[in-house]
Amino acid sequence: MSVYRKLKRAARGEVKPTTAALETLRRTRVALSRRSEMRSLEKIGSRGARLTDHYARMTSEELLAHFRQRTKPGFFPGLRDPQTGKIFQHRFAEVANELIAQANNICDHHRWPLLGFGETSFGDPIEWRRDPISSFVSPLTYHREVQLLRPDGSDARVLWELNRLGHLITLGRAYAVTRDEKFTDEFLRHLRSWSEQNPYGYGPNWHCAMEVALRAMNLLVAFELFRDSPELTEQSLPQILSLLDQHGTYIENNPEFSYIATSNHYFSDVIGLLWLGIMLPELRHAAEWRQFGLSEMLREMDKQVLPDGADFESSTGYHRYILELVLYSFLLCRLNDIDVPDRYWEKLRKMLEYVRGYLRPDGLAPLIGDSDGGQVTPMRHRAANDHAYLLSLGAVAFNDSSLKLKGVDHPDELLWLFGEEGLSAFESLSESMEMPRSISFPDAGVHILRHEDLYLSLNTSDAGINGRGSHGHNDALSIEVAACGRTFIADPGTFVYTGDLLSRHKFRSTAFHSTVEVDEEEQNTTNINMPFVIGNDAKPRVLFWETGKELDKVSAEHCGYKRLPNPLTHRRTICFNKTDRCWLIDDEFIGQGEHEFLIRFHLDAGLEVTPSKGGIMARDRVSGAGLVIRALTFEATPELQLQSVSYDYGHQTESTTACWTVVGRPSKMSWLIVPVCAGEVEVDRVMHCKNRFGTN
């Protein structure tokens, strides 16, 4: 594809002429550097680590002794304290046993959990370029020529997760607990085989600087855990240092920067350089990596973190990922006396407050936009909707009890990141006595109407990345609802990216969200063959937001259907009666001509759904709690459609969607949503709420 065509596709919106000129020049330079870079790959791949003069003069014995004994730079205390393993086994006995079992499984069978696919076998020997799901083995192509989008079911996201080498942290933590040298041997074997199968600059695992950065960060954590092992020898240390130096070189030479828009990819690139620069001052380029990484991280925070604390990609999943990057990096800077201005710490606090605001009563997150399960230096696997542990880490980082949620136990990440003092600090904080309240995040476009165990989120986010989104969904004016201890109306999540383009298209479609589809059109234009491109047609906006002791009200609209032959604006108004525990939703359509309206409520998995005249009852099979959704402006029985929800990347569970179809001219449609907890009478609850809202 030509530079011009690539630029046109990337722009997807207004671009200043000066910005377009700079971006064209940048891309031209990258294209021209191709030949010279190809000539340098073998040289970079075969050279040793470029050490500063002081360390280059050391003998191999002296260099090994230096790394074993060094106390600076500072790293996360739990990784460095030799007592952490014993404390972990004592304080987290069950988790420690699971960890050791996982590490043994890695050593004995080359099996470990991968995203939502569960425990997966990677073969003996491990083939690092084999897609674990499709079994396609990528060739050793020059990294800029790698084809990621393939028709054979292969998924680069899955292959990259394997090659982030997060499982080496599992081995390292198991070593800290047991001091069993077989874990060191396995760690070194994996590094050797990975290096042999992935020569510098060739193949899919050198295609994306973000993946290189995340792998480097995981290697730094694993290296710290194995640093004092007697199995780490004068021969293996130079190989590790050389590999890490190559990672820094690749990121420096291939940053995912654009004058038009940067995203989580470039954010990851610069933070990878920051970590390498801080943790390996022995390398010749460490100081410049550290300086560049720090300044660019802060600059990207200004661009990518919205004033209300949300990541700008219209995705709670990517918000978790960016929050991990920032939180862990700020802690690393603090440990090494690297100044981060107060206003950026305040931004970090707002990012944590955004999580606290959107968590449901069950402590899990609504999966708005894409959620690919990505984690930074994963101490343990967390499902895509598990975000609460970050508040516990934030509570210790800020010494702030408002971030310590009631009833939330301390996650074991506290020990590995903060050491035993972190556990004590967390335990000394009193639980937040503030009840979760209704809150609006206008920049994110997320509005939470809640009271006690009742929760409704309304999404008015745009496509993300200032309208050039790649991880947003067609979910304008979509809702989630939780009550009586469980979620009833749920966002479907993501499921998969390039491994199944049809499923990718479905999960981000209007039809998979609890909103209104008109004339079988998408709110924002999408193309099934372009899985990371989405239009910005809807442009949702909030008309008003009010919250009070007894009543909340929010109204918003979007113009995604204005491109129809007979243009429409969809306006949704939600009134939450806290006293009577119910919601009234009014959908209005402003425009002309006849249309087909499909109004859907996407229900969570595990519910027994019973249709009736004008509505449904969705009931939890275990607790007996239920949710009534009743149409108030007509009495048609909804169609029950089989769809799915995905709580983690690569995994889906069947669920039911209630769909009403209305054909005619634009009008107002109203819906009553009533929770019915165990022991309550459905008919009485619905009638009571109808009377309270003044409906017939």
XYZ file of C-alpha atoms in Angstrom, residues 23 76 202 308 325 355 442 499:
8
model
C 3.244 12.502 8.805
C 9.629 -3.570 43.203
C 12.504 -11.381 11.533
C -12.021 12.732 33.961
C 1.419 0.784 32.529
C -12.296 2.415 37.798
C -18.552 13.215 30.627
C -8.921 -15.151 14.172
